mmCIF file of C-alpha atoms in Angstrom:
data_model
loop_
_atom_site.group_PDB
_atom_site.id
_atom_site.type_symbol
_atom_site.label_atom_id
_atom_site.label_comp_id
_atom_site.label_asym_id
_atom_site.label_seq_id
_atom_site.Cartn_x
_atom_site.Cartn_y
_atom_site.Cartn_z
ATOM 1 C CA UNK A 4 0.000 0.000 0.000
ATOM 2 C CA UNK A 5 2.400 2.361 0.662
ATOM 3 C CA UNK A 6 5.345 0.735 -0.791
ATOM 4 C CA UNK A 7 5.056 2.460 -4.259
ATOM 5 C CA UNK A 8 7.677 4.035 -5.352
ATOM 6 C CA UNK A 9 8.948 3.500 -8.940
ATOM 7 C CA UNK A 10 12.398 1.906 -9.107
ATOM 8 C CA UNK A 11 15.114 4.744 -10.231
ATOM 9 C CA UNK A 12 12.552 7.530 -9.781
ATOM 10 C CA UNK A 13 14.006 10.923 -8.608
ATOM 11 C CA UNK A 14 12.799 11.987 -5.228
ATOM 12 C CA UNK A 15 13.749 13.741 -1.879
ATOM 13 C CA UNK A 16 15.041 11.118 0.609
ATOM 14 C CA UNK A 17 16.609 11.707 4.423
ATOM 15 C CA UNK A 18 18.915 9.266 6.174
ATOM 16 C CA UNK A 19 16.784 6.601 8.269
ATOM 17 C CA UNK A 20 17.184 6.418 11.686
ATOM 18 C CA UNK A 21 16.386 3.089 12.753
ATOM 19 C CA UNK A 22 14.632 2.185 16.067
ATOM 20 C CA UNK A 23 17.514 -0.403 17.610
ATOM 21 C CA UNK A 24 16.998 -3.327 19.741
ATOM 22 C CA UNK A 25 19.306 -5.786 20.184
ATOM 23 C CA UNK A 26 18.217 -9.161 18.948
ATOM 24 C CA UNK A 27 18.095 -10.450 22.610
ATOM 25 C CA UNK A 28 15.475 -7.863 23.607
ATOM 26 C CA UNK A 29 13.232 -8.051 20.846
ATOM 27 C CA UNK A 30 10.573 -10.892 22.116
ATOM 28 C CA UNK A 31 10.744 -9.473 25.386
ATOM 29 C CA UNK A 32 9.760 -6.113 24.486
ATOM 30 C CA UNK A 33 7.243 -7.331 22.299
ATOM 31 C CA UNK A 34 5.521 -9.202 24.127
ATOM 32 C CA UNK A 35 5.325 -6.730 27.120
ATOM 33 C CA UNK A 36 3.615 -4.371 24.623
ATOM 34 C CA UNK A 37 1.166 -7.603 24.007
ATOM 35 C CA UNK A 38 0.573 -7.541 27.851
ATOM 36 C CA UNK A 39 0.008 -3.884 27.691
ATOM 37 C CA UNK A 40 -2.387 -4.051 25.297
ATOM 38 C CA UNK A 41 -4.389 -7.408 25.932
ATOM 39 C CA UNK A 42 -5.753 -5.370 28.966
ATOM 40 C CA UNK A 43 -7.459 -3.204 26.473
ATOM 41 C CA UNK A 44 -11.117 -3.296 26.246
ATOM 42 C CA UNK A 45 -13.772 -1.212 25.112
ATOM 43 C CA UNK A 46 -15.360 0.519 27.585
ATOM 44 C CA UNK A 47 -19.052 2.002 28.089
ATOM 45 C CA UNK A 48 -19.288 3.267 31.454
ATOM 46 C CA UNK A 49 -17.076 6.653 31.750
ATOM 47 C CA UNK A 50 -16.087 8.277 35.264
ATOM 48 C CA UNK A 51 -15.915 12.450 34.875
ATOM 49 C CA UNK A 52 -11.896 12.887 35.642
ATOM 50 C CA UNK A 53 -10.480 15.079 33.035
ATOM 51 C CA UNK A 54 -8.360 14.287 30.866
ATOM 52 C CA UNK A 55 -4.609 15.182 31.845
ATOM 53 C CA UNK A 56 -3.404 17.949 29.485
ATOM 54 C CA UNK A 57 -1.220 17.092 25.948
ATOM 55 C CA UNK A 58 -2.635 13.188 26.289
ATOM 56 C CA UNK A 59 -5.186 13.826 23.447
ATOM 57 C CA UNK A 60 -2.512 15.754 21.491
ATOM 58 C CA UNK A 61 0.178 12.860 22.016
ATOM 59 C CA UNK A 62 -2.221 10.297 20.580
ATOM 60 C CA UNK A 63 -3.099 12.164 17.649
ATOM 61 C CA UNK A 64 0.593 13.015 16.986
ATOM 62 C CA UNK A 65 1.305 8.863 17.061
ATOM 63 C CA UNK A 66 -1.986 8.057 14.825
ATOM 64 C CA UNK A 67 -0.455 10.759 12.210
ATOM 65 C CA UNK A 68 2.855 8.528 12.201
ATOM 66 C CA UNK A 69 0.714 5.726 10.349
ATOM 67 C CA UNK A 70 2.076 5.512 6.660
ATOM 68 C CA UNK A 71 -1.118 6.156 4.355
ATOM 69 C CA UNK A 72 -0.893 5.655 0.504
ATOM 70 C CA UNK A 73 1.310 7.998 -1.800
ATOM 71 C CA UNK A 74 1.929 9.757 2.295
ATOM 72 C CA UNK A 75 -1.763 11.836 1.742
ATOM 73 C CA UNK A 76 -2.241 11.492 5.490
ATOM 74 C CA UNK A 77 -6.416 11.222 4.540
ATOM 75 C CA UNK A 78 -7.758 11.916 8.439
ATOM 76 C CA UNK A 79 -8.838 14.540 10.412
ATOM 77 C CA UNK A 80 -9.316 14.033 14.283
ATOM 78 C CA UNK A 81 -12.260 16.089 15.455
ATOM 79 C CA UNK A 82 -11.806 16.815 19.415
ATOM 80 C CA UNK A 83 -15.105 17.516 21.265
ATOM 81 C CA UNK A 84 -14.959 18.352 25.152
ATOM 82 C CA UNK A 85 -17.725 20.451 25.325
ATOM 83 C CA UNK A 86 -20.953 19.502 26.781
ATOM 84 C CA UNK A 87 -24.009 20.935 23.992
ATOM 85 C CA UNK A 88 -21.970 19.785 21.357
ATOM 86 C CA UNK A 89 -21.561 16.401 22.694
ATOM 87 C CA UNK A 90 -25.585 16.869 23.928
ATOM 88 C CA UNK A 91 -26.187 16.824 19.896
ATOM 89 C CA UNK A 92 -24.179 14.452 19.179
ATOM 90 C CA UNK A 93 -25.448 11.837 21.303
ATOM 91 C CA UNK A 94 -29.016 12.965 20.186
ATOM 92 C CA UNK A 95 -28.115 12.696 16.233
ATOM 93 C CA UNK A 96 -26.478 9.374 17.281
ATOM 94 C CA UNK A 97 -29.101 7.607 19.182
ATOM 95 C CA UNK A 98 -31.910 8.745 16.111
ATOM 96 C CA UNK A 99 -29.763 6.745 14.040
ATOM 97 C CA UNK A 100 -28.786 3.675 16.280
ATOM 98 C CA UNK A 101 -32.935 3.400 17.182
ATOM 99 C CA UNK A 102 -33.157 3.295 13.092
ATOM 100 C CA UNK A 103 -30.471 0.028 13.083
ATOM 101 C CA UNK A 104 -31.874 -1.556 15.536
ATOM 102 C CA UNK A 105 -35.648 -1.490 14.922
ATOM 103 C CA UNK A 106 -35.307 -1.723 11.020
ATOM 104 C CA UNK A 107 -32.032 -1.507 9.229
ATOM 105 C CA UNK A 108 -30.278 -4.609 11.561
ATOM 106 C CA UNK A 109 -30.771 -8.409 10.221
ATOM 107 C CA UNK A 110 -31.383 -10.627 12.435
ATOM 108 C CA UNK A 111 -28.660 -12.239 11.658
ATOM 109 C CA UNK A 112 -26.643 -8.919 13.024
ATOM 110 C CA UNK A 113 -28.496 -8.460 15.724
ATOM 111 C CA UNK A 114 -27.730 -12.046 17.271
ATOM 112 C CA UNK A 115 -23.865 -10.765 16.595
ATOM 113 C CA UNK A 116 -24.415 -8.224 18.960
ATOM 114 C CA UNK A 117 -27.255 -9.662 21.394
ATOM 115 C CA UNK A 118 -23.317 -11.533 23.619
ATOM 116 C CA UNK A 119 -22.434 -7.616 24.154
ATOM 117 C CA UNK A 120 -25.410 -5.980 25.357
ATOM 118 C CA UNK A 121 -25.762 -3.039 23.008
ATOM 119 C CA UNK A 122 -28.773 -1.000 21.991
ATOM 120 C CA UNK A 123 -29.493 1.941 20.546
ATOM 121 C CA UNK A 124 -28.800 4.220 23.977
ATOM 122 C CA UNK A 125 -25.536 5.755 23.807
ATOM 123 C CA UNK A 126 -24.840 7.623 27.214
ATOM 124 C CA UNK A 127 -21.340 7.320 26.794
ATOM 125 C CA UNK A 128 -20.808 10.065 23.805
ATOM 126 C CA UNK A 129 -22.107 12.860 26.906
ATOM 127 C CA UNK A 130 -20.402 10.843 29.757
ATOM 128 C CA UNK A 131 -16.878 10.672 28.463
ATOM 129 C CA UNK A 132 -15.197 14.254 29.043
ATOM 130 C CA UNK A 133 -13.858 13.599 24.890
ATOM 131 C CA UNK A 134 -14.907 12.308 21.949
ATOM 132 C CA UNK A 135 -12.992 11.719 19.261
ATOM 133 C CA UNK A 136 -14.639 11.792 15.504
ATOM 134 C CA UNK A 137 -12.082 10.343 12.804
ATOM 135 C CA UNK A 138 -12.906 11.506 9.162
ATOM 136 C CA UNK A 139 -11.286 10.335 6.207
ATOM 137 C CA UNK A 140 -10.409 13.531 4.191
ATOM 138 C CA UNK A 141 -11.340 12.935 0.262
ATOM 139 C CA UNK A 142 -10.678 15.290 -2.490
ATOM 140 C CA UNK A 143 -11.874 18.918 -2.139
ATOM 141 C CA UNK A 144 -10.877 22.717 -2.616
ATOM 142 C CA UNK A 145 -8.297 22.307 -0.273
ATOM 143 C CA UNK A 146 -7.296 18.127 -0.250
ATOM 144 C CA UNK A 147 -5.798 16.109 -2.532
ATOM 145 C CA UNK A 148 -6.996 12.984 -3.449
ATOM 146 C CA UNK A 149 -6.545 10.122 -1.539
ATOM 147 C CA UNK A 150 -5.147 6.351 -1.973
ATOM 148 C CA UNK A 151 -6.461 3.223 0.066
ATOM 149 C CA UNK A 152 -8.418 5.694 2.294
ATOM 150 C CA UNK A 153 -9.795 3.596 4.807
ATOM 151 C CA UNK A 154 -7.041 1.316 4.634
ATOM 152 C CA UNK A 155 -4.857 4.119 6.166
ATOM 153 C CA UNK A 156 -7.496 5.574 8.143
ATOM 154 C CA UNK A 157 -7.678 2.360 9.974
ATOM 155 C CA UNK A 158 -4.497 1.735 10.759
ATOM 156 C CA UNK A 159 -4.045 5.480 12.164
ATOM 157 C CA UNK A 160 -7.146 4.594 14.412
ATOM 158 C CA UNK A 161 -5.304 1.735 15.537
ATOM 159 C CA UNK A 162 -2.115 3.383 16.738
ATOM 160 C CA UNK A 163 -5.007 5.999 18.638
ATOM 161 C CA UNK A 164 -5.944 3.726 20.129
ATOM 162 C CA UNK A 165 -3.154 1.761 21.458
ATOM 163 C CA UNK A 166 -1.599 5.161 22.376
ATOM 164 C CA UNK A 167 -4.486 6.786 24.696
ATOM 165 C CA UNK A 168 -4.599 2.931 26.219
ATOM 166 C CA UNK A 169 -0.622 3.353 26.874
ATOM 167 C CA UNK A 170 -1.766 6.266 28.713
ATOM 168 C CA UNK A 171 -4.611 4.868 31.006
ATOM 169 C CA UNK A 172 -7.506 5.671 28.999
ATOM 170 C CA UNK A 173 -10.526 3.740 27.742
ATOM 171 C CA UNK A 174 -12.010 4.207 24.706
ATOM 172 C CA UNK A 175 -15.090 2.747 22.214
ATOM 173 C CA UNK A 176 -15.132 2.636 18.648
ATOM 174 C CA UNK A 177 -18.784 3.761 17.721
ATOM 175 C CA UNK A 178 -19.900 3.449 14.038
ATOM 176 C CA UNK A 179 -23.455 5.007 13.683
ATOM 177 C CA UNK A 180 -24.428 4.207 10.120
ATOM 178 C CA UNK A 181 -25.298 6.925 8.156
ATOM 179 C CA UNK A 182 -22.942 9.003 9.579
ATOM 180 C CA UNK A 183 -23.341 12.178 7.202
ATOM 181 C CA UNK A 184 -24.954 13.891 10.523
ATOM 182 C CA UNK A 185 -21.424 14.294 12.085
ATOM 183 C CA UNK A 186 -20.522 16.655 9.342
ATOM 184 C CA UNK A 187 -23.322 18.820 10.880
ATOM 185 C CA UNK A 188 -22.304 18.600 14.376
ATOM 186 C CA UNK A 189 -18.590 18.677 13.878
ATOM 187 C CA UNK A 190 -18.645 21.551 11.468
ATOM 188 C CA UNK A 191 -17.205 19.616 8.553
ATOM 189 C CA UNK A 192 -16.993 20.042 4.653
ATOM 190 C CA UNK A 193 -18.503 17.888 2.445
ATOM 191 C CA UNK A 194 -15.072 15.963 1.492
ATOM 192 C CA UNK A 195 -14.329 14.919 4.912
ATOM 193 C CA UNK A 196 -16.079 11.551 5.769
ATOM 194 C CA UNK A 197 -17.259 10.001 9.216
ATOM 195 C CA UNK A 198 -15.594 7.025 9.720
ATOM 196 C CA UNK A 199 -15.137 6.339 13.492
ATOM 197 C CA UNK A 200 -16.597 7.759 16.983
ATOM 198 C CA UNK A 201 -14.284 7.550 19.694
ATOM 199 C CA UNK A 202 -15.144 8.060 23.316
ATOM 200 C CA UNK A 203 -12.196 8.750 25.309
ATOM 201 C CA UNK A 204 -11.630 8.889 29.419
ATOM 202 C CA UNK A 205 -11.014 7.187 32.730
ATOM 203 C CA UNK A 206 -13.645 3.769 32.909
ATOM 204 C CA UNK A 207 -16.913 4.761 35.507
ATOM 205 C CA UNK A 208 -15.625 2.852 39.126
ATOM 206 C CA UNK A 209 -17.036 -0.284 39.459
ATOM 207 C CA UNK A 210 -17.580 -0.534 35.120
ATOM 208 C CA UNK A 211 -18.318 -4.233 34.047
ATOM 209 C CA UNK A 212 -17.379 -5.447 30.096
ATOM 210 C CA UNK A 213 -18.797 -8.494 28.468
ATOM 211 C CA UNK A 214 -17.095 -11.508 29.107
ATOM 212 C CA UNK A 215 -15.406 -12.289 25.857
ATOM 213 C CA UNK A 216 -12.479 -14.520 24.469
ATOM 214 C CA UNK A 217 -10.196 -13.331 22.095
ATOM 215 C CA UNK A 218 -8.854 -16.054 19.279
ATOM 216 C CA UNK A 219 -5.933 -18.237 19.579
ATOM 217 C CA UNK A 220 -2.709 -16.908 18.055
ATOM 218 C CA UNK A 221 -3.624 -20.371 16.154
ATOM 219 C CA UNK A 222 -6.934 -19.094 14.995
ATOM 220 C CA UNK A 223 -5.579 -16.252 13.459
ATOM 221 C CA UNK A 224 -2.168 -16.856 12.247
ATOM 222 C CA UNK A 225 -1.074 -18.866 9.529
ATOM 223 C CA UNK A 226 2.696 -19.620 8.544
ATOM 224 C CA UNK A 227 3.897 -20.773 5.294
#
């Protein structure tokens, strides 16, 4: 994806400066980054505690570090702390999500998500003290256009995520479908597209998840 570059072709480069760990190191560090991480869950219940100052900035710097194809950088990380906005937000939301789940869900779908307990209330985008909207940025008056959009959108998200859970955090990834409302309530051109809701702060005291299994590394990797 982002590998493209045409053999011989005459561009800028820099020097790389390589990240270094000696060979010895290497499955130790990664898997206490696995350790880190496998503590991560989505949360729904959010306590009030502010967020400390910079976090939010730090994360977004990190999710910009994802490579995106022909380096477009397609994503825009909308920031809202304060409390109308997120009022119409979770009031747009929660039109939508009663849509999905009295007609637009299959049944099929809805089985999916009857093991997590969701419905269509959404308390979280007004308890969290941030939410985080995530648009992919198409072509417009002031963007150029981009390559394997959601591709690199997703793997920004990704690093966002691991990076506000590095710093104590919970987060949810919400995906109201339509989303074209969030251009409304996050002030938005046209070209920039909804692609994630992110609730962001310290987990409500006493917060419960679903009790779910993740797969086997043997159920999801292969090696030939």
């Amino acid at each position: 994806m982002v590998d493209s570059a045409v053999a011989g072709a005459s561009h800028p480069t820099v020097p790389l400066t390589p990240m270094t760990v000696p060979a010895h190191q290497a499955e130790d560090r990664s898997k206490a980054f696995h350790d880190v991480m496998a503590q991560r869950r989505t949360v729904r219940d959010y306590d009030s505690r502010p967020i400390p100052d910079g976090v939010i900035e730090w994360a977004v710097r990190t999710a910009s570090t994802a490579p995106s194809g022909a380096h477009v950088q397609p994503w825009r990380f909308v920031v809202i702390t304060d409390p109308e906005r997120k009022r119409l937000l979770r009031e747009a939301a929660e039109a939508e999500e009663r849509e999905f789940y009295s007609h637009r869900a299959s049944e099929e779908w809805l089985a999916a998500l009857a093991p997590i307990g969701t419905d269509w209330h959404k308390p979280f985008l007004e308890d969290a003290p941030a939410v985080i909207v995530v648009f992919e940025v198409h072509k417009g008056p002031n963007s150029p256009r981009p390559y394997y959009t959601k591709e690199s959108v997703g793997i920004a998200v990704g690093l966002l995520l691991a990076s506000l859970h590095q710093a104590g955090l919970a987060t949810l990834t919400h995906t109201p479908s339509p989303m074209r409302f969030l251009n409304e309530v996050c002030d938005r051109p046209a070209e920039e597209r909804a692609a994630y809701v992110i609730p962001v702060g310290y987990p409500a005291e006493g917060a419960r998840v679903p009790d779910l299994r993740r797969k086997d590394l043997d159920e999801v990797m292969v090696r030939l």
